[in-house]
Coordinates of C-alpha atoms (C1' of nucleotides) in Angstrom, one line a residue:
Chain A
M1 CA -16.1 -18.2 -30.3
K2 CA -14.1 -15.1 -29.1
R3 CA -14.1 -14.2 -25.4
T4 CA -16.2 -11.1 -24.6
C5 CA -14.5 -9.3 -21.6
I6 CA -17.1 -8.4 -18.9
K7 CA -16.7 -4.8 -19.3
D8 CA -17.9 -5.0 -22.8
A9 CA -20.6 -7.4 -21.9
L10 CA -22.0 -5.1 -19.2
N11 CA -21.9 -2.1 -21.6
A12 CA -24.0 -4.1 -24.3
E13 CA -26.6 -2.1 -26.0
S14 CA -28.9 -5.1 -26.8
S15 CA -29.1 -8.7 -25.9
V16 CA -26.7 -11.2 -27.5
T17 CA -27.6 -14.7 -28.5
E18 CA -24.2 -16.2 -28.1
I19 CA -21.6 -15.0 -25.7
L20 CA -18.3 -16.5 -24.3
I21 CA -17.3 -15.3 -20.8
K22 CA -14.1 -16.3 -19.1
G23 CA -13.1 -15.1 -15.5
W24 CA -12.7 -15.9 -11.8
V25 CA -15.8 -17.0 -9.6
R26 CA -16.5 -14.3 -6.8
T27 CA -19.5 -16.1 -5.3
K28 CA -21.6 -19.1 -6.2
R29 CA -25.2 -19.2 -4.9
D30 CA -27.1 -22.4 -5.2
S31 CA -30.8 -23.0 -5.3
K32 CA -32.8 -26.1 -6.1
G33 CA -32.7 -26.4 -9.9
F34 CA -30.2 -23.6 -10.7
S35 CA -27.1 -21.7 -9.5
F36 CA -26.0 -18.2 -9.7
L37 CA -22.3 -17.5 -10.5
E38 CA -20.7 -14.0 -10.1
I39 CA -17.9 -13.9 -12.5
N40 CA -15.0 -11.1 -12.6
D41 CA -12.4 -11.1 -15.3
G42 CA -10.5 -8.0 -14.1
S43 CA -11.6 -5.9 -17.0
C44 CA -13.7 -3.8 -14.6
I45 CA -14.7 -3.7 -11.1
K46 CA -18.1 -5.1 -11.8
N47 CA -19.0 -8.8 -11.9
I48 CA -21.2 -10.6 -14.4
Q49 CA -23.9 -12.8 -12.9
A50 CA -24.4 -16.1 -14.7
I51 CA -27.5 -18.2 -14.1
I52 CA -27.1 -21.8 -14.8
D53 CA -29.9 -24.3 -14.8
H54 CA -29.1 -27.7 -13.4
T55 CA -28.7 -30.8 -15.5
P56 CA -26.8 -33.8 -14.3
E57 CA -23.7 -32.9 -16.3
I58 CA -23.8 -29.2 -15.3
V59 CA -24.2 -30.1 -11.6
A60 CA -21.2 -32.3 -11.8
V61 CA -19.1 -29.4 -13.0
L62 CA -20.7 -26.9 -10.5
E63 CA -19.8 -29.2 -7.7
K64 CA -16.2 -28.6 -8.2
I65 CA -16.6 -24.8 -8.8
N66 CA -15.8 -22.6 -5.7
T67 CA -14.9 -19.1 -5.0
G68 CA -11.6 -18.2 -6.8
A69 CA -12.1 -20.9 -9.6
S70 CA -11.6 -19.9 -13.1
V71 CA -14.3 -20.8 -15.6
S72 CA -15.5 -20.5 -19.1
I73 CA -19.2 -20.0 -19.7
T74 CA -21.1 -19.9 -22.9
G75 CA -24.8 -18.8 -23.2
E76 CA -27.0 -15.9 -23.9
L77 CA -26.6 -12.3 -22.7
I78 CA -30.1 -11.2 -21.7
E79 CA -31.7 -8.4 -19.6
S80 CA -31.8 -9.7 -16.2
P81 CA -35.2 -10.2 -14.6
G82 CA -33.5 -9.8 -11.1
K83 CA -32.8 -6.6 -9.4
G84 CA -29.3 -5.3 -9.0
Q85 CA -27.8 -5.7 -12.6
K86 CA -29.1 -4.7 -16.1
W87 CA -27.4 -7.8 -18.0
E88 CA -26.8 -11.3 -17.0
V89 CA -25.7 -14.5 -18.8
R90 CA -28.1 -17.4 -19.1
G91 CA -25.5 -20.1 -19.4
K92 CA -25.6 -23.1 -21.6
T93 CA -22.2 -24.6 -20.9
V94 CA -19.8 -24.2 -18.0
E95 CA -16.3 -25.4 -18.0
L96 CA -14.0 -25.5 -15.1
L97 CA -10.6 -24.0 -16.2
G98 CA -8.9 -24.1 -12.8
A99 CA -10.3 -25.1 -9.6
A100 CA -9.6 -23.4 -6.2
D101 CA -9.9 -25.5 -3.2
A102 CA -12.5 -23.9 -0.9
E103 CA -10.6 -25.1 2.3
T104 CA -7.1 -23.5 1.3
F105 CA -8.2 -20.5 -1.0
P106 CA -7.5 -17.6 1.3
L107 CA -9.8 -15.0 -0.2
Q108 CA -13.3 -15.2 1.2
K109 CA -16.5 -13.4 0.0
K110 CA -16.0 -11.0 2.9
R111 CA -13.9 -8.1 3.4
H112 CA -10.2 -8.7 4.5
S113 CA -7.9 -6.4 6.2
D114 CA -5.2 -4.6 4.1
E115 CA -2.5 -6.2 6.5
F116 CA -3.8 -9.7 5.7
L117 CA -3.9 -9.0 2.1
R118 CA -0.3 -7.8 2.1
T119 CA 0.7 -11.2 3.1
I120 CA -1.0 -12.7 0.1
A121 CA 0.0 -9.9 -2.4
H122 CA 0.0 -12.4 -5.3
L123 CA -3.7 -12.9 -4.8
R124 CA -4.9 -9.5 -3.7
P125 CA -5.5 -8.1 -7.3
R126 CA -8.3 -10.5 -7.3
T127 CA -10.2 -8.4 -4.8
N128 CA -12.4 -5.4 -5.7
K129 CA -10.2 -3.0 -3.9
F130 CA -6.8 -4.0 -5.3
G131 CA -8.3 -4.7 -8.7
A132 CA -9.5 -1.1 -8.8
M133 CA -6.3 0.2 -7.4
F134 CA -4.1 -1.4 -9.9
R135 CA -6.4 -0.5 -12.9
I136 CA -6.1 3.1 -11.7
R137 CA -2.3 2.7 -11.4
A138 CA -2.2 1.7 -15.0
E139 CA -4.4 4.6 -16.1
L140 CA -2.4 7.0 -14.1
S141 CA 0.8 5.8 -15.6
Y142 CA -0.8 6.3 -19.2
A143 CA -2.0 9.9 -18.1
I144 CA 1.5 10.9 -17.3
H145 CA 2.8 10.0 -20.6
K146 CA -0.2 11.7 -22.3
F147 CA 0.3 14.9 -20.3
Y148 CA 4.0 15.2 -21.2
R149 CA 3.6 14.0 -24.7
D150 CA 0.8 16.5 -25.4
K151 CA 3.1 19.3 -24.1
G152 CA 5.9 18.1 -26.3
F153 CA 8.2 16.6 -23.8
F154 CA 10.3 13.7 -24.7
Y155 CA 10.4 10.6 -22.6
V156 CA 14.0 9.7 -21.7
H157 CA 15.1 6.5 -20.2
T158 CA 17.8 7.2 -17.7
P159 CA 19.8 4.4 -16.4
I160 CA 18.8 2.1 -13.6
I161 CA 22.4 1.2 -12.6
T162 CA 24.6 4.2 -12.0
G163 CA 28.1 4.9 -11.1
S164 CA 28.0 8.2 -9.4
D165 CA 27.7 7.5 -5.8
C166 CA 26.1 10.7 -5.0
E167 CA 23.0 11.8 -7.0
G168 CA 22.0 13.9 -4.2
A169 CA 19.5 11.9 -2.4
G170 CA 19.4 9.0 0.1
E171 CA 21.2 5.7 0.7
M172 CA 22.0 3.6 -2.2
F173 CA 21.9 0.0 -3.1
R174 CA 25.1 -1.4 -4.1
V175 CA 25.1 -3.4 -7.3
T176 CA 27.8 -6.0 -7.7
S177 CA 28.4 -9.2 -9.7
L178 CA 31.2 -10.3 -7.5
D179 CA 30.3 -13.1 -5.1
H180 CA 30.3 -12.8 -1.5
E181 CA 33.6 -14.6 -0.9
T182 CA 35.5 -12.6 -3.5
L183 CA 33.9 -9.5 -1.9
S184 CA 35.0 -10.3 1.6
K185 CA 38.5 -11.1 0.5
T186 CA 39.0 -8.0 -1.5
K187 CA 39.9 -4.6 0.3
K188 CA 37.2 -2.1 0.1
E189 CA 39.2 0.3 -2.2
E190 CA 40.1 -2.5 -4.7
Q191 CA 36.4 -3.8 -4.8
G192 CA 35.3 -1.4 -7.5
A193 CA 38.1 -2.1 -9.9
R194 CA 37.5 -5.8 -9.7
D195 CA 33.7 -5.4 -10.3
F196 CA 31.7 -5.7 -13.5
F197 CA 32.0 -2.0 -14.5
G198 CA 35.5 -1.4 -13.2
Q199 CA 34.1 0.8 -10.5
E200 CA 31.5 0.7 -7.9
S201 CA 27.9 0.7 -9.0
H202 CA 24.5 1.3 -7.4
L203 CA 20.8 1.3 -8.2
T204 CA 19.7 4.9 -9.1
V205 CA 17.9 7.2 -6.5
S206 CA 17.1 9.6 -9.3
G207 CA 17.4 10.1 -12.9
Q208 CA 17.7 14.0 -12.6
L209 CA 21.3 14.4 -13.5
S210 CA 21.0 12.4 -16.6
A211 CA 17.6 14.1 -17.5
E212 CA 19.3 17.4 -17.2
M213 CA 21.8 16.6 -19.9
Y214 CA 18.9 15.7 -22.2
A215 CA 17.0 18.8 -21.3
L216 CA 19.9 20.8 -22.5
S217 CA 19.7 19.0 -25.7
L218 CA 16.1 18.1 -26.5
G219 CA 14.6 21.0 -24.6
N220 CA 11.7 19.6 -22.6
V221 CA 12.1 16.0 -21.2
Y222 CA 10.8 13.6 -18.6
T223 CA 11.8 10.3 -17.1
F224 CA 9.3 7.8 -15.4
G225 CA 10.9 4.8 -14.0
P226 CA 11.8 3.0 -10.9
T227 CA 14.2 4.5 -8.3
F228 CA 15.7 2.8 -5.1
R229 CA 16.5 3.9 -1.6
A230 CA 18.2 1.8 0.9
E231 CA 17.0 3.9 3.7
K232 CA 15.6 1.9 6.6
S233 CA 12.6 4.0 6.9
N234 CA 9.6 2.0 8.2
T235 CA 6.7 4.3 7.4
P236 CA 3.4 4.1 5.5
R237 CA 4.8 6.6 2.8
H238 CA 8.2 5.1 2.1
A239 CA 9.4 2.1 0.0
A240 CA 12.7 0.9 -1.1
E241 CA 11.6 0.6 -4.7
F242 CA 9.2 3.2 -6.1
W243 CA 8.5 5.0 -9.3
M244 CA 9.3 8.5 -9.9
I245 CA 8.3 11.0 -12.6
E246 CA 11.1 13.7 -13.3
P247 CA 10.5 16.4 -15.8
E248 CA 13.2 18.8 -16.8
M249 CA 12.9 21.9 -18.9
A250 CA 15.4 24.0 -20.6
F251 CA 15.1 27.8 -20.6
A252 CA 12.9 27.6 -17.6
D253 CA 12.9 29.2 -14.2
L254 CA 11.4 28.4 -10.8
D255 CA 8.1 29.8 -11.7
D256 CA 7.8 27.7 -14.8
N257 CA 8.5 24.6 -12.6
M258 CA 5.8 25.6 -10.1
D259 CA 3.4 26.1 -12.8
L260 CA 4.1 22.8 -14.4
S261 CA 3.7 20.8 -11.3
E262 CA 0.4 22.4 -10.3
E263 CA -0.9 21.9 -13.9
M264 CA 0.2 18.2 -13.8
V265 CA -1.2 17.3 -10.7
K266 CA -4.6 19.0 -11.6
Y267 CA -4.5 17.1 -15.0
L268 CA -3.8 13.7 -13.4
I269 CA -6.8 14.1 -11.0
A270 CA -9.1 15.2 -13.9
H271 CA -8.0 12.4 -16.1
I272 CA -8.5 9.6 -13.5
L273 CA -11.8 11.1 -12.4
E274 CA -13.0 11.1 -16.1
H275 CA -11.5 7.5 -17.0
C276 CA -12.0 5.7 -13.8
P277 CA -15.2 6.6 -12.4
D278 CA -16.2 3.0 -11.2
D279 CA -13.0 2.1 -9.6
M280 CA -12.7 5.6 -7.9
E281 CA -16.3 5.1 -6.5
L282 CA -15.0 2.4 -4.4
F283 CA -12.3 4.4 -2.8
A284 CA -14.7 7.3 -2.2
K285 CA -17.2 5.0 -0.6
F286 CA -15.2 2.6 1.4
V287 CA -11.8 4.2 1.8
D288 CA -12.1 7.9 2.4
K289 CA -15.5 9.4 2.6
T290 CA -14.2 13.0 1.8
L291 CA -12.0 11.7 -1.1
M292 CA -14.2 13.5 -3.8
D293 CA -14.2 16.7 -1.9
T294 CA -10.5 16.7 -1.5
L295 CA -9.8 16.0 -5.0
K296 CA -12.2 18.9 -6.1
N297 CA -10.6 21.3 -3.8
I298 CA -7.3 20.4 -5.3
S299 CA -8.6 20.8 -8.8
E300 CA -10.4 23.9 -8.4
N301 CA -8.3 26.1 -6.3
S302 CA -4.9 27.5 -7.1
F303 CA -2.0 26.2 -5.1
E304 CA -0.8 28.6 -2.3
R305 CA 2.8 29.7 -3.0
I306 CA 4.8 30.9 -0.1
T307 CA 8.6 31.4 0.4
Y308 CA 10.4 29.2 3.1
T309 CA 11.1 32.4 5.0
D310 CA 7.4 33.4 5.1
A311 CA 6.3 30.0 5.9
I312 CA 8.7 29.8 8.9
E313 CA 7.4 33.2 10.2
L314 CA 3.7 32.0 9.7
L315 CA 4.5 29.0 11.7
Q316 CA 6.2 31.0 14.5
R317 CA 3.4 33.4 14.8
C318 CA 0.5 31.0 14.4
K319 CA -1.8 30.1 17.4
K320 CA -0.5 26.5 17.4
A321 CA 3.1 27.7 17.5
S322 CA 3.6 26.7 21.2
K323 CA 2.2 23.1 20.5
F324 CA 4.8 22.1 17.8
E325 CA 7.1 19.5 19.1
Y326 CA 9.9 21.1 17.0
K327 CA 10.0 24.7 17.1
P328 CA 10.0 26.2 13.6
E329 CA 13.2 28.0 12.9
Y330 CA 15.0 29.6 10.0
G331 CA 17.6 27.1 8.7
L332 CA 15.9 23.9 9.7
D333 CA 13.7 21.8 7.5
L334 CA 10.1 22.0 7.8
Q335 CA 8.8 18.9 10.0
T336 CA 5.8 16.7 9.3
E337 CA 3.7 18.5 11.8
H338 CA 4.6 21.9 10.1
E339 CA 3.8 20.7 6.7
R340 CA 0.4 19.2 7.9
Y341 CA -0.3 22.6 9.6
L342 CA 0.3 24.5 6.5
T343 CA -1.8 22.3 4.1
E344 CA -4.4 21.0 6.4
K345 CA -5.1 23.7 8.9
H346 CA -4.0 27.0 7.6
F347 CA -4.3 27.1 3.8
K348 CA -6.5 24.0 3.5
K349 CA -5.0 23.3 0.2
P350 CA -1.8 22.4 -1.6
V351 CA 0.9 24.6 -0.9
I352 CA 4.3 25.2 -2.7
V353 CA 7.1 26.3 -0.4
Y354 CA 10.0 27.9 -2.4
D355 CA 13.4 29.6 -1.9
Y356 CA 15.0 27.3 0.9
P357 CA 18.2 28.2 2.8
V358 CA 21.1 27.0 0.7
E359 CA 22.5 24.8 3.6
I360 CA 19.7 22.5 3.5
K361 CA 19.4 21.7 -0.1
P362 CA 21.6 19.8 -2.6
F363 CA 24.4 21.3 -4.7
Y364 CA 22.6 21.5 -7.9
M365 CA 19.9 24.0 -6.8
R366 CA 20.3 27.4 -8.2
L367 CA 21.8 30.2 -5.7
N368 CA 19.4 33.1 -5.6
D369 CA 20.7 36.7 -5.8
D370 CA 20.5 37.0 -2.0
G371 CA 23.2 34.4 -1.6
K372 CA 21.4 32.9 1.1
T373 CA 18.6 30.9 -0.6
V374 CA 18.4 28.5 -3.5
A375 CA 15.4 28.4 -6.1
A376 CA 14.0 25.1 -4.6
M377 CA 10.3 24.2 -4.3
D378 CA 8.4 21.6 -2.5
L379 CA 4.8 20.8 -3.3
L380 CA 3.0 19.8 -0.1
V381 CA -0.4 18.2 -0.1
P382 CA -2.9 17.4 2.7
R383 CA -2.2 14.1 4.4
I384 CA 0.5 13.0 2.0
G385 CA 3.1 15.7 2.8
E386 CA 5.8 16.2 0.2
L387 CA 4.4 15.3 -3.2
V388 CA 6.9 17.0 -5.5
G389 CA 10.3 18.4 -4.7
G390 CA 12.3 20.4 -7.4
S391 CA 14.3 23.3 -8.3
Q392 CA 15.8 25.6 -10.8
R393 CA 19.2 24.2 -11.5
E394 CA 22.4 26.0 -11.1
E395 CA 23.5 26.7 -14.7
R396 CA 26.6 28.9 -13.7
L397 CA 29.7 26.8 -13.9
D398 CA 31.7 28.7 -11.3
V399 CA 28.8 28.9 -8.9
L400 CA 28.2 25.2 -9.3
E401 CA 31.9 24.3 -9.1
R402 CA 32.0 26.2 -5.7
R403 CA 28.9 24.5 -4.3
I404 CA 30.3 20.9 -5.1
T405 CA 33.6 21.9 -3.4
D406 CA 31.9 23.5 -0.5
M407 CA 29.9 20.4 0.2
G408 CA 33.2 18.3 0.5
M409 CA 32.8 16.5 -2.9
D410 CA 35.1 16.3 -5.8
T411 CA 34.3 18.2 -9.1
E412 CA 36.2 15.5 -11.0
D413 CA 33.4 13.0 -10.2
Y414 CA 31.0 15.3 -12.0
W415 CA 33.0 16.0 -15.2
W416 CA 30.3 15.2 -17.6
Y417 CA 27.7 17.0 -15.5
L418 CA 29.8 20.0 -15.4
D419 CA 30.5 19.9 -19.1
S420 CA 26.8 20.7 -19.8
R421 CA 27.5 24.2 -18.0
R422 CA 30.8 24.5 -19.8
F423 CA 29.2 24.2 -23.3
G424 CA 26.2 26.0 -24.0
T425 CA 24.8 26.2 -20.6
A426 CA 21.2 27.5 -20.1
P427 CA 18.7 28.1 -17.4
H428 CA 16.6 25.0 -16.7
A429 CA 14.4 23.5 -14.0
G430 CA 12.8 20.4 -13.1
F431 CA 11.3 18.5 -10.2
G432 CA 10.4 14.8 -9.1
M433 CA 7.0 13.4 -8.1
G434 CA 6.6 10.2 -6.2
F435 CA 4.2 8.1 -8.4
E436 CA 3.0 6.2 -5.5
R437 CA 2.3 9.3 -3.4
M438 CA 0.2 10.5 -6.3
L439 CA -1.7 7.4 -6.3
M440 CA -2.3 7.7 -2.6
L441 CA -3.6 11.2 -2.9
L442 CA -5.8 10.0 -5.7
T443 CA -7.3 7.2 -3.9
G444 CA -7.1 8.0 -0.1
V445 CA -5.1 4.9 0.5
T446 CA -2.8 5.7 3.4
N447 CA -0.2 3.0 3.1
I448 CA 2.4 3.1 0.1
R449 CA 2.4 -0.8 0.4
D450 CA -1.2 -0.9 -0.8
V451 CA -0.6 1.1 -4.0
I452 CA 2.4 -0.9 -5.6
P453 CA 1.8 -4.5 -6.7
F454 CA 4.7 -6.1 -4.8
P455 CA 6.0 -3.6 -2.3
R456 CA 9.7 -3.7 -1.2
T457 CA 10.3 -2.3 2.4
P458 CA 13.0 -3.1 5.0
K459 CA 12.9 -6.9 6.0
S460 CA 10.3 -7.6 3.3
L461 CA 10.9 -9.3 0.0
E462 CA 8.5 -12.3 -0.1
F463 CA 7.2 -11.9 -3.5
Chain B
rU1 C1' 17.0 3.6 14.2
rC2 C1' 13.6 5.5 18.3
rC3 C1' 8.6 5.7 20.6
rU4 C1' 4.0 3.2 21.0
rC5 C1' 0.0 -0.4 20.3
rG6 C1' -0.7 -5.4 19.0
rG7 C1' 0.0 -11.2 17.7
rU8 C1' -6.0 -16.2 20.4
rG9 C1' -9.5 -21.6 14.8
rG10 C1' -8.6 -20.0 7.6
rC11 C1' -10.2 -14.4 8.4
rU12 C1' -12.1 -10.4 12.0
rC13 C1' -12.2 -10.3 17.0
rA14 C1' -14.0 -11.5 22.5
rA15 C1' -12.2 -14.0 27.1
rU16 C1' -13.8 -9.6 34.3
rC17 C1' -9.0 -10.0 39.6
rG18 C1' -4.3 -15.3 37.2
rG19 C1' -9.3 -20.0 37.7
rC20 C1' -13.5 -24.8 32.3
rA21 C1' -10.7 -20.9 25.3
rG22 C1' -15.8 -18.4 22.8
rA23 C1' -18.4 -15.7 18.8
rG24 C1' -19.4 -14.0 13.8
rC25 C1' -17.8 -14.9 9.1
rG26 C1' -15.3 -18.6 6.1
rG27 C1' -15.3 -24.3 5.3
rG28 C1' -18.3 -29.2 5.3
rU29 C1' -23.3 -31.7 5.2
rG30 C1' -28.4 -30.9 4.2
rA31 C1' -33.0 -27.7 2.8
rC32 C1' -34.9 -24.0 -0.6
rU33 C1' -37.7 -22.6 -8.3
rG34 C1' -34.6 -15.4 -9.1
rU35 C1' -30.5 -15.1 -5.8
rU36 C1' -27.3 -10.2 -4.9
rA37 C1' -21.3 -10.5 0.6
rA38 C1' -28.6 -15.0 -0.4
rU39 C1' -31.3 -17.4 3.7
rC40 C1' -32.4 -21.6 7.3
rA41 C1' -30.7 -26.1 10.0
rC42 C1' -26.7 -29.2 11.6
rU43 C1' -21.3 -29.9 11.9
rA44 C1' -15.8 -30.1 12.1
rG45 C1' -11.9 -26.8 13.3
rG46 C1' -6.9 -24.5 18.9
rU47 C1' 0.6 -26.4 21.2
rU48 C1' -3.4 -18.5 22.3
rG49 C1' 3.7 -15.9 17.4
rG50 C1' 8.9 -18.6 19.4
rG51 C1' 11.9 -19.6 23.9
rG52 C1' 12.6 -19.0 28.9
rG53 C1' 10.7 -17.7 33.9
rU54 C1' 7.1 -17.0 38.3
rU55 C1' 2.7 -19.8 40.2
rC56 C1' -1.3 -25.2 43.0
rA57 C1' -2.9 -22.8 38.3
rA58 C1' -0.8 -18.3 32.8
rG59 C1' -4.2 -16.3 26.5
rU60 C1' -3.7 -13.2 31.1
rC61 C1' 2.2 -11.6 35.1
rC62 C1' 7.9 -11.1 34.2
rC63 C1' 12.3 -11.6 30.6
rU64 C1' 13.8 -12.2 25.6
rC65 C1' 13.5 -12.8 20.4
rC66 C1' 10.4 -12.6 16.0
rC67 C1' 6.5 -10.5 13.0
rG68 C1' 2.7 -6.6 12.1
rG69 C1' 0.0 -1.7 12.8
rG70 C1' 0.5 3.6 14.0
rG71 C1' 3.8 7.9 15.1
rA72 C1' 8.8 10.2 14.7
rG73 C1' 13.5 10.9 12.0
rC74 C1' 14.8 10.9 6.5
rC75 C1' 12.5 11.7 2.0
rA76 C1' 9.5 10.9 -3.0

RNA sequence: UCCUCGGUGGCUCAAUCGGCAGAGCGGGUGACUGUUAAUCACUAGGUUGGGGGUUCAAGUCCCUCCCGGGGAGCCA
């Protein structure tokens, strides 16, 4: 007999005379003469209840079954005479596939703290909350591909190992095949030449520069993959390994970029609400009671768009101005408290801040006609802060070369990047969105460590 | 990296002014013929994060290290 997954069994239209269910025992309740088993197989958040009459043989098996054990049950799918569920399995046979010792199995039937569950990251997907989280994560991943594919974007696999030591963001992880001894005996300048690639190599911090090359060939493209930052930032919003979506559009400007980011965020919310209602319900009920209102608010309203200059002025003039720890000032980056004020207090919705001072943004962002600002954009959302960061790219060779030189970098290192401006350059724009941050926004979960299966953070690499 | 709050049974926490280390849940044993994180009774379980110090006496005070949470910086 073929296994029926619990999701399908619970969606049955009529009773089934013979059914095979496999899964993990969430609870066992014994009475005189029979037992109830709640089984979950991960196919959905709900368990199926099996009722099993006691016979000497079955009691012998049931005695070895505890919370956490994996079992295989055959029987009949019938309408449940009890309250609380439509269907249940009246079991005929019960087989113990894998026992779980009750004294040492760490998950109990009660709620556990997120902190404790992080210490057993290998078992937490067996809980309702993390099961729901990682089903949503899978669905969100699919939704991203669907969104871009439907719009005619091509998915580009940009490299994980890179040679460019400056992609414009953050500290990088060094990649080397040299052993520790060789490394310590070799002079810093000579290490690269002796290494696998004949030069120093790192884990990518962004696929953007590569994606630009493909946008200027295939038109509209996106990357979706892991990225790595060696920053020792210890916050609930940062991880050393995280996933990023980076679309890049040829013949597009900053407005197109802003439109795309807004459309994407709204699409992803709608997709998850439509396809993961049961899993989302858990987060709306137990994690963030305002979640549905927040998501509705984001879907139904257009995002506020404001220039950096206007945003600074607004912050300087607002009632809270004197209470900011950091004074808002033209030429300085917006602080967390400023972002929160804009999205949570003032506009009460997502805000796109654009046209930033050239001094605080990387070399590849397009210089505006005023000569003082670049065509950059940050999408800020309540609670999460920066969800998306992007820009129209500098397509003019001379301006780009000057920017690279001005920032103390060598144009030689970017020869292939500059080639795209040398041969058939075109206006183009793109952005990056943190996948985990989108997931946090969707679920109301406030710690990035709880939206990624095995989180990598400073001093933490157990799993 | 800085600021801040924590670390007590498997989990979540309590312990007054420095004076006998406790509860709920979970576990074990038993009861119960439709339970719903079942219920009821009984029961076992502790080097109070590590090291050092003060004291007649330290979970509690001091020093130090480790680990975790929250905030900041940086960012996605």
